[in-house]
mmCIF file of C-alpha atoms in Angstrom:
data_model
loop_
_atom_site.group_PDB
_atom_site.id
_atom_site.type_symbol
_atom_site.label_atom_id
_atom_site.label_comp_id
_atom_site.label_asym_id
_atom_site.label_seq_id
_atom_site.Cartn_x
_atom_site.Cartn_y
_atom_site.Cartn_z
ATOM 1 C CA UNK A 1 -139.998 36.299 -185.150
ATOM 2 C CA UNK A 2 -138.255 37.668 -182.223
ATOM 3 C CA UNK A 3 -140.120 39.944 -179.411
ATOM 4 C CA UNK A 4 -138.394 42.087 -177.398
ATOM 5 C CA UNK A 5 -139.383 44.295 -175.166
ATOM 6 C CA UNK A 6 -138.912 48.333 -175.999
ATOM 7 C CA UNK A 7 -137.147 50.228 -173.013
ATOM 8 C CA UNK A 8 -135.516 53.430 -173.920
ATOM 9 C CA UNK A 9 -133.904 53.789 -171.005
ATOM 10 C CA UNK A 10 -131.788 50.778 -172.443
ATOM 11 C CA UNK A 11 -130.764 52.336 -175.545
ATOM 12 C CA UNK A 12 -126.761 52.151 -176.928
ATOM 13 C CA UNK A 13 -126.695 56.108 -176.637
ATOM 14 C CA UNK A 14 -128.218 56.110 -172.739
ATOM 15 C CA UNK A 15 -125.751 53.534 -171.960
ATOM 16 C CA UNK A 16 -123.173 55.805 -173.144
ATOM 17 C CA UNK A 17 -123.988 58.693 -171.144
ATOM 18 C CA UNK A 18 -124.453 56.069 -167.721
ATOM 19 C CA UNK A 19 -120.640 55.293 -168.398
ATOM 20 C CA UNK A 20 -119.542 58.731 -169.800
ATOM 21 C CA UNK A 21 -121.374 59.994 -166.202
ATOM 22 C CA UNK A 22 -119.350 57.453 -164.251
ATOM 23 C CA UNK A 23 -115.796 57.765 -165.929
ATOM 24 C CA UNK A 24 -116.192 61.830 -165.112
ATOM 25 C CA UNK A 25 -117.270 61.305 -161.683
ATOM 26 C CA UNK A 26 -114.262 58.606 -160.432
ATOM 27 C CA UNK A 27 -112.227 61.547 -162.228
ATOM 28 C CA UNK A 28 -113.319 63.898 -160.144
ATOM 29 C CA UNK A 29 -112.213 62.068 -157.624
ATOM 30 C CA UNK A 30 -109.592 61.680 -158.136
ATOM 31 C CA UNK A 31 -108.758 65.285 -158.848
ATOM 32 C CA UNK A 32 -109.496 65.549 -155.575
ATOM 33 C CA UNK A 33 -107.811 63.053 -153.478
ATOM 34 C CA UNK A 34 -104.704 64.527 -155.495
ATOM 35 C CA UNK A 35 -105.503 68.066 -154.484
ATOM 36 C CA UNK A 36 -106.549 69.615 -151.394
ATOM 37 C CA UNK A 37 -110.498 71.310 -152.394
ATOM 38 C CA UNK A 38 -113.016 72.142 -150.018
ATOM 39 C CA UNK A 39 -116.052 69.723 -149.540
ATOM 40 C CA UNK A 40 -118.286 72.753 -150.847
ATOM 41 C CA UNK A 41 -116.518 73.226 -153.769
ATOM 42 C CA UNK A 42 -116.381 69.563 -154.741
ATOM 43 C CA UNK A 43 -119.987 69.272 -153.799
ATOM 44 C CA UNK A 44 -121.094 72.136 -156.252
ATOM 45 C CA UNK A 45 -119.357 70.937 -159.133
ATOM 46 C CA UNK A 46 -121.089 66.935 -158.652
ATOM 47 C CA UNK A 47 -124.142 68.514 -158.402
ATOM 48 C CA UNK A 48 -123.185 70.298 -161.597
ATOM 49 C CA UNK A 49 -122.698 67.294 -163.169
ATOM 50 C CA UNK A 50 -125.652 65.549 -161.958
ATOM 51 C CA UNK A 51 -127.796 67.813 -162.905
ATOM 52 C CA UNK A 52 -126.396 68.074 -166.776
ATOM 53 C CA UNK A 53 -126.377 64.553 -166.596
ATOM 54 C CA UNK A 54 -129.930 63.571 -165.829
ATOM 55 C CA UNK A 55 -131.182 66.572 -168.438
ATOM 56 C CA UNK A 56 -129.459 64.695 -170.839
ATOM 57 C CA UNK A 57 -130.719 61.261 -169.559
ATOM 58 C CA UNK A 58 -134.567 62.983 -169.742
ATOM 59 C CA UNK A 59 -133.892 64.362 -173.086
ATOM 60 C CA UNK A 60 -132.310 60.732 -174.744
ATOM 61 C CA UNK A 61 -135.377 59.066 -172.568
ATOM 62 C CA UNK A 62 -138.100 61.745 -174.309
ATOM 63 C CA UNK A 63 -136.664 61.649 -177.313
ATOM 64 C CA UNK A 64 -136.550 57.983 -177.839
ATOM 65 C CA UNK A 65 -139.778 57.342 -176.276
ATOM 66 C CA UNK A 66 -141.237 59.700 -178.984
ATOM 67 C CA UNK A 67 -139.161 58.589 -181.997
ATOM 68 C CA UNK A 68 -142.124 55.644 -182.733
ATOM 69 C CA UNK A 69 -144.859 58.299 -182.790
ATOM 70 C CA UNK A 70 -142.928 60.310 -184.905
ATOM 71 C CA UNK A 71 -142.589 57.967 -187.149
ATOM 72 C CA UNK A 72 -146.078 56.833 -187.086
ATOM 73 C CA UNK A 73 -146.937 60.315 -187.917
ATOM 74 C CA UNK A 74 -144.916 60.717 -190.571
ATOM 75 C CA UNK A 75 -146.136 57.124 -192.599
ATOM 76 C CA UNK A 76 -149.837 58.570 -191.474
ATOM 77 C CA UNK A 77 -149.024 61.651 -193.440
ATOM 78 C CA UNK A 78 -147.759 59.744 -196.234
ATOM 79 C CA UNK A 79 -150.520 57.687 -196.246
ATOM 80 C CA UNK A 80 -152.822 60.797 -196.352
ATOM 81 C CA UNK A 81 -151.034 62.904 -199.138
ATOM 82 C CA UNK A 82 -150.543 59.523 -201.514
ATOM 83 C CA UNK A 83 -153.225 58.496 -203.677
ATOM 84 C CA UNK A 84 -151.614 55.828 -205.170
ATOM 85 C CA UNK A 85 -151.087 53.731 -201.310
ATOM 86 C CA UNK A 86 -154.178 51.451 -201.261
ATOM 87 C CA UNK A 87 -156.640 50.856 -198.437
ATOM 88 C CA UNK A 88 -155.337 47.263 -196.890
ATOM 89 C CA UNK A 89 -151.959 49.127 -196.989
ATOM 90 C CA UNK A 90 -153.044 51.990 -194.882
ATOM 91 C CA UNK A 91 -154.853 49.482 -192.439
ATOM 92 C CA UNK A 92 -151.917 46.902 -192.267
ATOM 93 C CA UNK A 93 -149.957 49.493 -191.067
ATOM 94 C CA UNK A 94 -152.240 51.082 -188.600
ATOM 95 C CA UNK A 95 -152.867 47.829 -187.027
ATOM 96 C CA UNK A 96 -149.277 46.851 -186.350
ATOM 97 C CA UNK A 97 -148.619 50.139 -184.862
ATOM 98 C CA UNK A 98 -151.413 50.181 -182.960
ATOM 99 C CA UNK A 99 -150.158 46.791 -181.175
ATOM 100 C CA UNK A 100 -146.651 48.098 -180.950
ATOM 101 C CA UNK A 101 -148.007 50.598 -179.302
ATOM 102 C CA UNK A 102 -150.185 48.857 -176.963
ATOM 103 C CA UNK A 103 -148.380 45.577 -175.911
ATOM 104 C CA UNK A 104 -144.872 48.108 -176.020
ATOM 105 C CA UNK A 105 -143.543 45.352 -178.080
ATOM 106 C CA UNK A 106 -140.556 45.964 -181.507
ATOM 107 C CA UNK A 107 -140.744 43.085 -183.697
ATOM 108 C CA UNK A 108 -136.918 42.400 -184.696
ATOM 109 C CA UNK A 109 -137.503 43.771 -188.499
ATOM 110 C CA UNK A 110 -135.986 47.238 -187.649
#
């Protein structure tokens, strides 16, 4: 069984937005080593940039941070509203989540 350790800052889709934030910056530069635009100007519009950038990068990092829990919740509710799941099941469960959760360790089943 293969451990590895859960960093959403690693993810496919935040690796994607580190290169989509770096292909639009050396553009910009571009632009404006081909065209004469105050410092100011060019200044505003990176921090522009920056600052949509890291919202998104907070908003993947929240997002996939809280996509465990949320699916935690939503077996727990399952669990709850389903007579028919029996008790090992129930604790089976809540014991490997609760060591997911506290080592920060994804088994390689997903």
């Amino acid at each position: 069984m293969e451990i590895t350790v859960d960093n959403p800052i690693n993810k496919v889709d935040s690796k994607a937005l580190d290169n989509a934030y770096k292909v639009i910056l050396e553009a910009l530069n571009e632009i404006v080593k081909k065209n004469d635009h105050p410092d100011d100007e060019v200044e505003y519009v990176t921090d522009l940039i920056k600052e949509a950038y890291l919202r998104r990068k907070s908003n993947l990092f929240i997002k996939n941070y809280t996509d465990d829990f949320s699916h935690y919740l939503k077996h727990a509710l399952h669990f709850a509203l389903n007579q028919e799941s029996t008790e090992s099941q129930i604790r089976d469960y809540a014991k490997l989540s609760y060591y997911k959760r506290k080592k920060h360790l994804v088994a390689s089943d997903r």
